[in-house]
Coordinates of C-alpha atoms and ligand atoms in Angstrom, one line a residue:
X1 CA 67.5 87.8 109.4
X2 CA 66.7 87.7 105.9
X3 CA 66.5 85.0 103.0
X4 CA 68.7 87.3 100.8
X5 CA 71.9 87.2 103.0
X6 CA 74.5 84.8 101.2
X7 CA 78.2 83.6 102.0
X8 CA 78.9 83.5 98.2
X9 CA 79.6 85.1 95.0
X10 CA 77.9 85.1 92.0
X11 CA 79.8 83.8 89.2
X12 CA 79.3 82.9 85.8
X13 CA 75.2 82.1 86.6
X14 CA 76.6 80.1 89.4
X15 CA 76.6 80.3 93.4
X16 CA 80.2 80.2 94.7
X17 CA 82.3 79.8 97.5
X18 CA 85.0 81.5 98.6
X19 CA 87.9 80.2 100.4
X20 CA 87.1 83.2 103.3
X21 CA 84.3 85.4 104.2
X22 CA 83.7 88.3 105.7
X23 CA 81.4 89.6 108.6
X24 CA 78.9 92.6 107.7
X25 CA 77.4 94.5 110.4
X26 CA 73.8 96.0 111.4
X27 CA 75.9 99.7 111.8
X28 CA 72.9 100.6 114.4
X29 CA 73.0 97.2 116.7
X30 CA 76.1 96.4 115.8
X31 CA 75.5 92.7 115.5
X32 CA 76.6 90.6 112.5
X33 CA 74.0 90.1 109.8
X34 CA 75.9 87.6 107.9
X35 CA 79.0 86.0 106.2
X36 CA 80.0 87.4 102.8
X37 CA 82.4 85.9 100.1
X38 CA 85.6 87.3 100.4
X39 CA 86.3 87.5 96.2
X40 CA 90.1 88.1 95.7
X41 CA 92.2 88.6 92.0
X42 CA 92.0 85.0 91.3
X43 CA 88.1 85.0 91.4
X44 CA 87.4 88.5 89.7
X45 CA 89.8 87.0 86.4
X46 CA 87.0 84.2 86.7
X47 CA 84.4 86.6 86.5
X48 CA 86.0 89.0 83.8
X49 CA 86.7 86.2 82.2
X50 CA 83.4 84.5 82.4
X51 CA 81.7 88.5 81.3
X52 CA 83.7 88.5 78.4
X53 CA 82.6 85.1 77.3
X54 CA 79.1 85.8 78.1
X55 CA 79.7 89.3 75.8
X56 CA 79.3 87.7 72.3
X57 CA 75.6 86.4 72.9
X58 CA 74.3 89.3 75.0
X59 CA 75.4 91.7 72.5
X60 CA 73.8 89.6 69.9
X61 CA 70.2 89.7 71.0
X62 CA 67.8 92.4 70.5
X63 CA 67.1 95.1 72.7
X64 CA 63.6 94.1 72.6
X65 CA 64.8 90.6 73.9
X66 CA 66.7 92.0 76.5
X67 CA 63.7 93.9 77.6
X68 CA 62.1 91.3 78.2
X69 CA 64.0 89.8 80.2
X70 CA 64.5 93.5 82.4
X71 CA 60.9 93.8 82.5
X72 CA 60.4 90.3 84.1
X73 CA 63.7 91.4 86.6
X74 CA 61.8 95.1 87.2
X75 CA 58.2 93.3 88.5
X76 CA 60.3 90.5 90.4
X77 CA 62.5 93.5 92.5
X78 CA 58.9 95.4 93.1
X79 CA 57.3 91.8 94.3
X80 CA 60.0 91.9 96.9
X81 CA 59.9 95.6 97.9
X82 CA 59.6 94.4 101.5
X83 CA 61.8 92.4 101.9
X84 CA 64.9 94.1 100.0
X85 CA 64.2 97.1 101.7
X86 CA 64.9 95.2 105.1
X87 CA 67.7 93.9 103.6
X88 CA 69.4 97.4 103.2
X89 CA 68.1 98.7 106.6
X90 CA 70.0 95.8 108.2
X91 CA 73.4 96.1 106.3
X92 CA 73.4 100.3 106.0
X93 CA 70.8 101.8 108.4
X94 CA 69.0 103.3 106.3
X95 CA 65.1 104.0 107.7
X96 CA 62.7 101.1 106.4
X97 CA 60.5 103.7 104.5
X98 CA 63.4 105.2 102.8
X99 CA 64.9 101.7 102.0
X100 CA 61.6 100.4 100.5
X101 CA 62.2 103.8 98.3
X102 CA 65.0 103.1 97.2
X103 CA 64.2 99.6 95.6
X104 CA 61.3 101.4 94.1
X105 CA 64.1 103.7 93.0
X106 CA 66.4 101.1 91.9
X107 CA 63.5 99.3 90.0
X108 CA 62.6 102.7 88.1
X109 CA 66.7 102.3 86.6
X110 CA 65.9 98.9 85.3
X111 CA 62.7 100.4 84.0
X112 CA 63.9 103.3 82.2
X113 CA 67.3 101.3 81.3
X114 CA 64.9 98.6 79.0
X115 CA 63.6 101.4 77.5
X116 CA 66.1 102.8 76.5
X117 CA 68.1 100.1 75.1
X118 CA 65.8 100.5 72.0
X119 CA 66.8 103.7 71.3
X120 CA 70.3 103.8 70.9
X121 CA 70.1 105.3 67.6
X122 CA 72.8 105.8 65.5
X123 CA 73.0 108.9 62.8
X124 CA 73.3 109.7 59.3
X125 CA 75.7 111.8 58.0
X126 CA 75.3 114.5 55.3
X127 CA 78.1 113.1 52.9
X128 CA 80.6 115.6 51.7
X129 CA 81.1 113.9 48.7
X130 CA 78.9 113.0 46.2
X131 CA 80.4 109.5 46.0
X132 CA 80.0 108.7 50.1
X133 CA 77.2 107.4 51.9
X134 CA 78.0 108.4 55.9
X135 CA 76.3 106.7 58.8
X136 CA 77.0 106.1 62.2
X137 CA 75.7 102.9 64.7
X138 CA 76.2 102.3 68.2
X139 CA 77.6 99.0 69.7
X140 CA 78.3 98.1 73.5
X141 CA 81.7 98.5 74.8
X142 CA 82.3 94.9 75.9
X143 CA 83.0 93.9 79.6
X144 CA 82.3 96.7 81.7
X145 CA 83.6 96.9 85.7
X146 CA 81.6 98.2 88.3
X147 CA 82.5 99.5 91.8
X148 CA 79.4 100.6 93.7
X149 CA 79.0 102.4 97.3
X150 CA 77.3 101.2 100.2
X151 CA 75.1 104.4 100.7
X152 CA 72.3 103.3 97.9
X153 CA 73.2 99.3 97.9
X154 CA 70.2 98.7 95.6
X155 CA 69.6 101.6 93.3
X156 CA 73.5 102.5 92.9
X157 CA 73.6 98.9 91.3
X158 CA 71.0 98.9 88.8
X159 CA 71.5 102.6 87.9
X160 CA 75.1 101.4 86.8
X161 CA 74.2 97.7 85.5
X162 CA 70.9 98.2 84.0
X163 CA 72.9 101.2 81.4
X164 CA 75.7 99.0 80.7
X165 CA 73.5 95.6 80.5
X166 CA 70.8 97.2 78.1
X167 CA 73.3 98.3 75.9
X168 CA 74.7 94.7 75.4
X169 CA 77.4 95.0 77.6
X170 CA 78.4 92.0 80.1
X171 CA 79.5 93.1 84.2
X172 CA 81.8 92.3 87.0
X173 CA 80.0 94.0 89.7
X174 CA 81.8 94.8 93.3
X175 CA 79.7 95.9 95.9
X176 CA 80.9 97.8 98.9
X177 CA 81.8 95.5 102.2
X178 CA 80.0 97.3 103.8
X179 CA 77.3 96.4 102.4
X180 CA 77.4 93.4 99.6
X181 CA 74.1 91.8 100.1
X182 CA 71.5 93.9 97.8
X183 CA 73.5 94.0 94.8
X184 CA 73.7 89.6 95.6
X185 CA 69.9 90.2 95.7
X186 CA 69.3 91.9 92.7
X187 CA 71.3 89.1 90.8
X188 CA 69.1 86.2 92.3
X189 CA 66.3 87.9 91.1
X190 CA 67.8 88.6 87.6
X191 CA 68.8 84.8 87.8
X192 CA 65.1 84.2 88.0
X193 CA 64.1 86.7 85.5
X194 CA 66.6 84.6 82.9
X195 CA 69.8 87.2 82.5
X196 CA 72.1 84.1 81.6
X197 CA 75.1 83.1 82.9
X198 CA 78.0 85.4 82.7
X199 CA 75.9 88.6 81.8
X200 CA 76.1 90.1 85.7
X201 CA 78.3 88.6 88.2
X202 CA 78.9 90.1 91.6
X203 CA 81.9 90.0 93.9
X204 CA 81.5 90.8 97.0
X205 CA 85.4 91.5 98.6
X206 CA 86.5 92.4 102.1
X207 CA 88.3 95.7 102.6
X208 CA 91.9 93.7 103.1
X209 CA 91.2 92.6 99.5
X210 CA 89.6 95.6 97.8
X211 CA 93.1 97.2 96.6
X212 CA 94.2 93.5 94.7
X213 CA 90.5 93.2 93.2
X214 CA 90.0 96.9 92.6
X215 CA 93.2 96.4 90.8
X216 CA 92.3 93.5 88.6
X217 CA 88.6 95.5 87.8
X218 CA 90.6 98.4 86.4
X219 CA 93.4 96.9 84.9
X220 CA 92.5 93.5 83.4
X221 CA 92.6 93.5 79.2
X222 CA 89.5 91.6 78.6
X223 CA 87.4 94.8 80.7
X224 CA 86.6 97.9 78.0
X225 CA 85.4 100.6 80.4
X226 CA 85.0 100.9 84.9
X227 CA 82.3 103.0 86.6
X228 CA 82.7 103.9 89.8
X229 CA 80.6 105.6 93.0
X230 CA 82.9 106.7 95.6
X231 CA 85.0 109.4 96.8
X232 CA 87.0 111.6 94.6
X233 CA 90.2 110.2 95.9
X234 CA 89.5 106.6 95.0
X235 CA 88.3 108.0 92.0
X236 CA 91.1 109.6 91.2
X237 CA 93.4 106.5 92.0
X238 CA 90.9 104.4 89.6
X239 CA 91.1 106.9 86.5
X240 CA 95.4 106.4 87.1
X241 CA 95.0 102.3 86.9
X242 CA 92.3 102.4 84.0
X243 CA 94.9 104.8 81.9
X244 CA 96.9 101.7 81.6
X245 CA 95.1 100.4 79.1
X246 CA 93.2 103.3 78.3
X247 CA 89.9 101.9 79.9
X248 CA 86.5 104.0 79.4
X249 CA 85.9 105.5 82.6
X250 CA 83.1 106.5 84.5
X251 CA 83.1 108.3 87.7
X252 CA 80.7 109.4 90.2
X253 CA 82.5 111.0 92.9
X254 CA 82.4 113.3 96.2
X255 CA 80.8 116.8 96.1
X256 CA 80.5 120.2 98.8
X257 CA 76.8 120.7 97.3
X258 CA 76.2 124.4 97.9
X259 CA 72.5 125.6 99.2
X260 CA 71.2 129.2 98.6
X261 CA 68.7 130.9 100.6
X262 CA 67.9 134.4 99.3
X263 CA 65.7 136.2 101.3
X264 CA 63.2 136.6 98.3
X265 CA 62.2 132.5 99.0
X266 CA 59.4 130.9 100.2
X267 CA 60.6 130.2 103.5
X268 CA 58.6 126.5 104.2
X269 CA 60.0 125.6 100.7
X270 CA 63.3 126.8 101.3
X271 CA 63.4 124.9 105.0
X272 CA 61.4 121.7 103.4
X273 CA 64.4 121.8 100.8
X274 CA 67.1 121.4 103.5
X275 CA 65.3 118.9 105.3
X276 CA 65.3 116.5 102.5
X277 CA 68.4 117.5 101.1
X278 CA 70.3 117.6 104.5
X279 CA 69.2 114.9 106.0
X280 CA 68.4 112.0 103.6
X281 CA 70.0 109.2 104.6
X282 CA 71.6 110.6 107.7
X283 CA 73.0 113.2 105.2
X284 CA 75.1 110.3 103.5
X285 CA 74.1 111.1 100.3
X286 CA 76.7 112.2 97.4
X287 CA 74.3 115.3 97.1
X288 CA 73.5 116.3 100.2
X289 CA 73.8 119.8 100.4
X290 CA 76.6 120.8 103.0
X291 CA 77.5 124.5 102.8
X292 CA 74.3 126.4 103.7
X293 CA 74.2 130.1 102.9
X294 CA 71.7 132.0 104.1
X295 CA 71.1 135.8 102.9
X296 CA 71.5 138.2 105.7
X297 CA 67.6 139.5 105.5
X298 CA 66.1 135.9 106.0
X299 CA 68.7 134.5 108.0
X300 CA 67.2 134.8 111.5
X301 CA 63.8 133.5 110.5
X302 CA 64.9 130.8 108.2
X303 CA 67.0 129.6 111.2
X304 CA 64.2 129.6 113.4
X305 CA 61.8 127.4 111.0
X306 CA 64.8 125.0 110.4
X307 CA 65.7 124.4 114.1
X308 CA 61.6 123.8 114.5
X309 CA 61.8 121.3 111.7
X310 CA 64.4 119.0 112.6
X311 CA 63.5 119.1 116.0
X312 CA 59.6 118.0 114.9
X313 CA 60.6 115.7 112.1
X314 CA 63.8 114.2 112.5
X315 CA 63.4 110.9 114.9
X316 CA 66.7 109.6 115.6
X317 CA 66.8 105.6 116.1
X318 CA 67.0 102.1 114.6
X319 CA 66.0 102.2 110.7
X320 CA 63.6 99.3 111.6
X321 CA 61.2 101.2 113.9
X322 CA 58.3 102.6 111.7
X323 CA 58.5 105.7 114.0
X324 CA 62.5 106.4 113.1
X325 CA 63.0 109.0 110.4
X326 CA 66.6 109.3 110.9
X327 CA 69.3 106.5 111.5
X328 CA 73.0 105.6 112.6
X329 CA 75.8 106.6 110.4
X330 CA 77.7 103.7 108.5
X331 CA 80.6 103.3 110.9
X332 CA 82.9 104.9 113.5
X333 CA 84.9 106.9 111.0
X334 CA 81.8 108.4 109.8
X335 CA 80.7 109.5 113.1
X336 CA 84.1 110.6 114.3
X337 CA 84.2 113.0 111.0
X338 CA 80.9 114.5 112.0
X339 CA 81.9 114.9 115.4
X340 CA 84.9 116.5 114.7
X341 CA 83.6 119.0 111.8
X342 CA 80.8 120.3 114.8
X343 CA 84.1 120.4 117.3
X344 CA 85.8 122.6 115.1
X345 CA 83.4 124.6 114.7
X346 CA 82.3 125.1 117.4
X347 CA 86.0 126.1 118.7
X348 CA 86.5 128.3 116.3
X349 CA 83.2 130.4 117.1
X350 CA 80.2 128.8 115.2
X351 CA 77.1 128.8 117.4
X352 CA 75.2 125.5 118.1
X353 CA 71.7 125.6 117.7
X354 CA 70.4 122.5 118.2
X355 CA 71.6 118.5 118.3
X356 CA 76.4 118.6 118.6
X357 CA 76.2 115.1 120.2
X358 CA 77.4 111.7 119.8
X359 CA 74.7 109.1 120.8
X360 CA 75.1 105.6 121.1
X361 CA 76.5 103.7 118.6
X362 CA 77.4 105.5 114.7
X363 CA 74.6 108.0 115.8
X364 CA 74.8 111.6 115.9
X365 CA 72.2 113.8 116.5
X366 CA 71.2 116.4 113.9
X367 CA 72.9 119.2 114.5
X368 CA 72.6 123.2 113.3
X369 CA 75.3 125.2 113.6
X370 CA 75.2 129.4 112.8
X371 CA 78.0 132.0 112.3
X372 CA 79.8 129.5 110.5
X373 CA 83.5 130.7 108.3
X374 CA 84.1 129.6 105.4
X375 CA 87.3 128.6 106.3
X376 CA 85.9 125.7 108.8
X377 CA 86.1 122.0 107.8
X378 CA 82.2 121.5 107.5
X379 CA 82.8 123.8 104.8
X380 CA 85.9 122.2 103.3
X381 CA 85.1 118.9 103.5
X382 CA 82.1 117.0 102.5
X383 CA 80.6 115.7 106.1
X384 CA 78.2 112.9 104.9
X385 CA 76.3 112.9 108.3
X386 CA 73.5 115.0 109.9
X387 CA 74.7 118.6 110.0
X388 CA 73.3 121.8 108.6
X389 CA 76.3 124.6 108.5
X390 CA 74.7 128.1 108.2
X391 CA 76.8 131.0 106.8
X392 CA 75.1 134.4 106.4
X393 CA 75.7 136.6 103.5
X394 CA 74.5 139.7 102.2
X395 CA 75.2 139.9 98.6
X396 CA 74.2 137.5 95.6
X397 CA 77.8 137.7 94.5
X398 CA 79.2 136.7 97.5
X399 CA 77.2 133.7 98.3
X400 CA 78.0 132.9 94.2
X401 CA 81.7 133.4 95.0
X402 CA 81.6 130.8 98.2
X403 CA 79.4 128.4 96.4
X404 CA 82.0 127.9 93.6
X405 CA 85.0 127.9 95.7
X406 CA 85.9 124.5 95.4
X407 CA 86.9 121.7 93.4
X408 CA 84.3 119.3 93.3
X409 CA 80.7 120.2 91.3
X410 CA 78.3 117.5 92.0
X411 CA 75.0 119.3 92.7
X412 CA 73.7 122.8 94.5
X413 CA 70.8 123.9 96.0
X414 CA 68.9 127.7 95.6
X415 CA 66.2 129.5 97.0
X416 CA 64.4 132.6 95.6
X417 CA 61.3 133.9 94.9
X418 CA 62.9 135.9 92.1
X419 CA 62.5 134.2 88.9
X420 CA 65.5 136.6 87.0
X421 CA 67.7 135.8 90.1
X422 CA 67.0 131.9 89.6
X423 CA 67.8 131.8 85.8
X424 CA 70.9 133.7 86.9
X425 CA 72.2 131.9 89.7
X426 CA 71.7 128.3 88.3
X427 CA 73.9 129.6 85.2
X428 CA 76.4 130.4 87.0
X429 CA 76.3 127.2 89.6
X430 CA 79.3 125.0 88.4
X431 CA 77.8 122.0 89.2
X432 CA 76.2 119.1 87.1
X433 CA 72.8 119.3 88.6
X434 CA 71.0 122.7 90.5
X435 CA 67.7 122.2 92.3
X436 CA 65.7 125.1 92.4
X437 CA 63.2 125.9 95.1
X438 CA 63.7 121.9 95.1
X439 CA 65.3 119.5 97.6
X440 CA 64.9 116.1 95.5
X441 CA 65.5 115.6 92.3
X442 CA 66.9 111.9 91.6
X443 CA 65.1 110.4 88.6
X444 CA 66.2 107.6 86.0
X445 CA 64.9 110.1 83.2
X446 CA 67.6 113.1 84.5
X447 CA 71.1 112.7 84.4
X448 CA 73.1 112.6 87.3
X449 CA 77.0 114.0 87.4
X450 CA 79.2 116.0 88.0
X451 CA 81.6 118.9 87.2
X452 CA 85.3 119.4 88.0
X453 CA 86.6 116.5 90.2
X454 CA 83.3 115.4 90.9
X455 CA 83.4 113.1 88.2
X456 CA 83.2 111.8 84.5
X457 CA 80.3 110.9 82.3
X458 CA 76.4 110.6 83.3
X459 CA 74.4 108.5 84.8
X460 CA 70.5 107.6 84.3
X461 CA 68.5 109.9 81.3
X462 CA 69.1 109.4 77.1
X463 CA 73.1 109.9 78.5
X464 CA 73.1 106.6 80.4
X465 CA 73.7 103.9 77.9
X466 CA 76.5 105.8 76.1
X467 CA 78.8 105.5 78.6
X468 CA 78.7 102.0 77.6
X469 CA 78.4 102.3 73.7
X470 CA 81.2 102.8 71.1
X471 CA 80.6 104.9 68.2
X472 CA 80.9 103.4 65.1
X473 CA 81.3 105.7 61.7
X474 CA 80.6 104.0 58.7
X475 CA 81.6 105.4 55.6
X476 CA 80.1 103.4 51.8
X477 CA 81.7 104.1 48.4
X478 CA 78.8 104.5 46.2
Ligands
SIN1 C1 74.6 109.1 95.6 O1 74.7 109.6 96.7 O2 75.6 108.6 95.1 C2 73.3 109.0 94.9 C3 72.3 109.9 95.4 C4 71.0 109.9 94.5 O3 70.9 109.1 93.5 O4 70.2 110.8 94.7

């Protein structure tokens, strides 16, 4: 299997056991990969409590002496590319070359997250008063809890941790169950690259015990601020307990990402821009786009080329096969929500194009459905699996008026050759990120967030470490 999988927690710069464990599963074979600790509220008070110990030294190095220490953790998480990779094929899926990516990816956070921990600058102020010096500094927040998904095991982890970390903060990180081994990864390698004990713990926790730790993580006194990846209902539930005691509170949650074809496009790059868009990850990305409107004049065409694509590049299969481009979803309830958003749309008169089954275990086949309504559930709901809903439209103000129809505003998609219509269109996108004539645009140096009830705050570019940084406003009598 691999030497990363562990039956314990990571506490305080220590390995420990739990009094339970629980099984995590390869969601393509099925089989179990390995025995995690089962953390529960007794264990995460240990670890918040062990965080906020840990606080008053951390805070009080440098930022250059916490680089070090990063830089040490970034080339010891690219040594083991390989390996980590494997390690999140087997517990999410994911294709082998896109898992190796994503520890690249997960690497470039604890890059860019050194970096930038020596430049959290603080201002002066123009005083007023000709008696008053005015100055501002920034200081970490203190123990910060973290709460990350299973989609991105590696890169969700350090793109949270490496912000709050490099700005002096301490963490209680909880991994999904789903999939709790790379985040127990990253730490052994952080052991290694000297991040002492206390700094980053990790608590893995079965789903019977997620609601008591989740709990603890958002309510205890000694934590200063949560971040969370999930879905905008847990999110929502999160931001209610963190009010208690008025927590800082980041959230990365659920979007409907809208994806504009005009007919004025380049029609490979409008088709390559689904492709990676749609389908990274099976399609379980967070920004995956998942309403695709398609302008009346290019609609036939574009249809066409995208049916030819997926049926050329997308190889369905088991993430460890070099030849497999796309894999199983996560688990039963992902693939029964993608089987019932093609059903009913497919009863209420969408066309399939290509793909509509079920096959084999948590695998659906990529599927392109035409004539779509807006009023069906693949349009309503995000779908987080392999399907490519195409509405037609004719006018720009139409396709404007469905893309902003909804209550989430995580990230959209647009097509167009027309530079005017571009610069117009992305203005009027309510969302926190807009590709355009681009299917890809994760980087540690952007931020990433949303609008609306897709979430609170930024994560990765000059944004990322204020989540975790106070404000202090100094003000000298002269
Ligand atoms: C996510 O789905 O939460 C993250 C996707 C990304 O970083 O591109």
């Amino acid at each position: 299997m691999s030497s990363y999988i562990t039956d314990k927690a990571y506490i305080n710069g220590v390995w420990c056991p739990t009094a339970t464990t629980f099984e995590v599963t390869n969601p393509f074979s099925g089989e179990v990969i390995g025995k995690a600790a089962n953390c529960d509220e007794a264990l995460t008070k240990t670890a918040i409590e062990a965080a906020s110990k840990a606080f008053v030294a951390w805070k009080g190095l440098t930022a250059r002496e916490r680089a070090v220490i990063f830089s040490k953790w970034t080339d010891l998480i690219l040594s083991e590319k390989q390996a980590l990779g494997e390690l999140i094929t087997l517990e999410n899926g994911k294709p082998l070359a896109q898992s190796i990516g994503e520890i690249a990816y997960a690497a470039s956070f604890v890059e860019w997250c050194l970096e930038e921990g020596r430049r959290t600058y603080g201002i002066t102020v123009p005083s007023p008063h000709p008696s008053k010096r005015m100055m501002t500094i920034k200081q970490p927040i203190g123990v910060v809890s973290m709460i990350t998904p299973w989609n991105f095991p590696a890169a969700m982890a350090t793109r949270k941790a490496c912000a709050a970390l490099a700005a002096g903060c301490t963490v209680v990180l909880k991994p999904s169950e789903e999939a709790p081994f790379s985040a127990l990864a990253l730490a052994r390698l952080g052991q290694q690259a000297g991040i002492p004990p206390g700094v980053f713990n990790v608590i893995p926790t079965s789903r019977a015990n997620v609601a008591q730790v989740g709990t603890v993580l958002c309510t205890h006194p000694l934590v200063a601020a949560v971040s969370f990846t999930g879905s905008t209902d847990t999110g929502k539930i999160i931001l209610k307990h963190a009010a208690s005691t008025v927590k800082k509170v980041a959230l990365e949650l659920g979007g409907l990402a809208p994806l504009l074809v005009f007919d004025s496009c380049d029609l490979q790059k409008a088709v390559q821009g689904v492709m990676a868009s749609k389908f990274r990850y099976s399609g379980q990305t967070c920004v995956c786009s998942n309403r695709i409107l398609v302008q009346s004049g290019i609609h036939d065409k574009f249809v066409a080329a995208l049916k030819d694509a997926m049926e050329k590049e997308l190889v369905l299969g088991d993430g460890m096969k070099p030849t497999t481009t796309i894999g199983p979803l996560i688990n039963e309830a992902g693939l029964r929500k993608v089987s019932d958003q093609v059903k009913d749309a497919i009863d209420n008169g969408a066309t399939l194009v290509t793909g509509g089954q079920a096959v084999g275990r948590n695998m659906f086949e990529p599927t392109l459905i035409t004539s779509v309504k807006t009023s069906m559930k693949c349009f309503n709901e995000e779908t987080f699996g392999p399907l490519a809903p195409i509405y037609k439209f004719d006018t720009e103000e139409e396709a404007l008026s469905i893309a902003n129809n909804t209550d989430t505003g995580l990230a959209s998609y647009l097509f167009s050759g027309d530079v005017s219509q571009c610069w117009r269109i992305a203005e009027k996108l309510e969302t926190g990120i807009v590709g355009i004539n681009e299917g890809l645009f994760s980087v540690p140096e952007a931020p990433f967030g949303g609008f609306k009830e897709s979430g609170l705050g930024r994560e990765g570019s000059t944004c990322a470490l204020d989540e975790f940084m106070e404000i202090k406003y100094m003000c000298w009598g002269i």
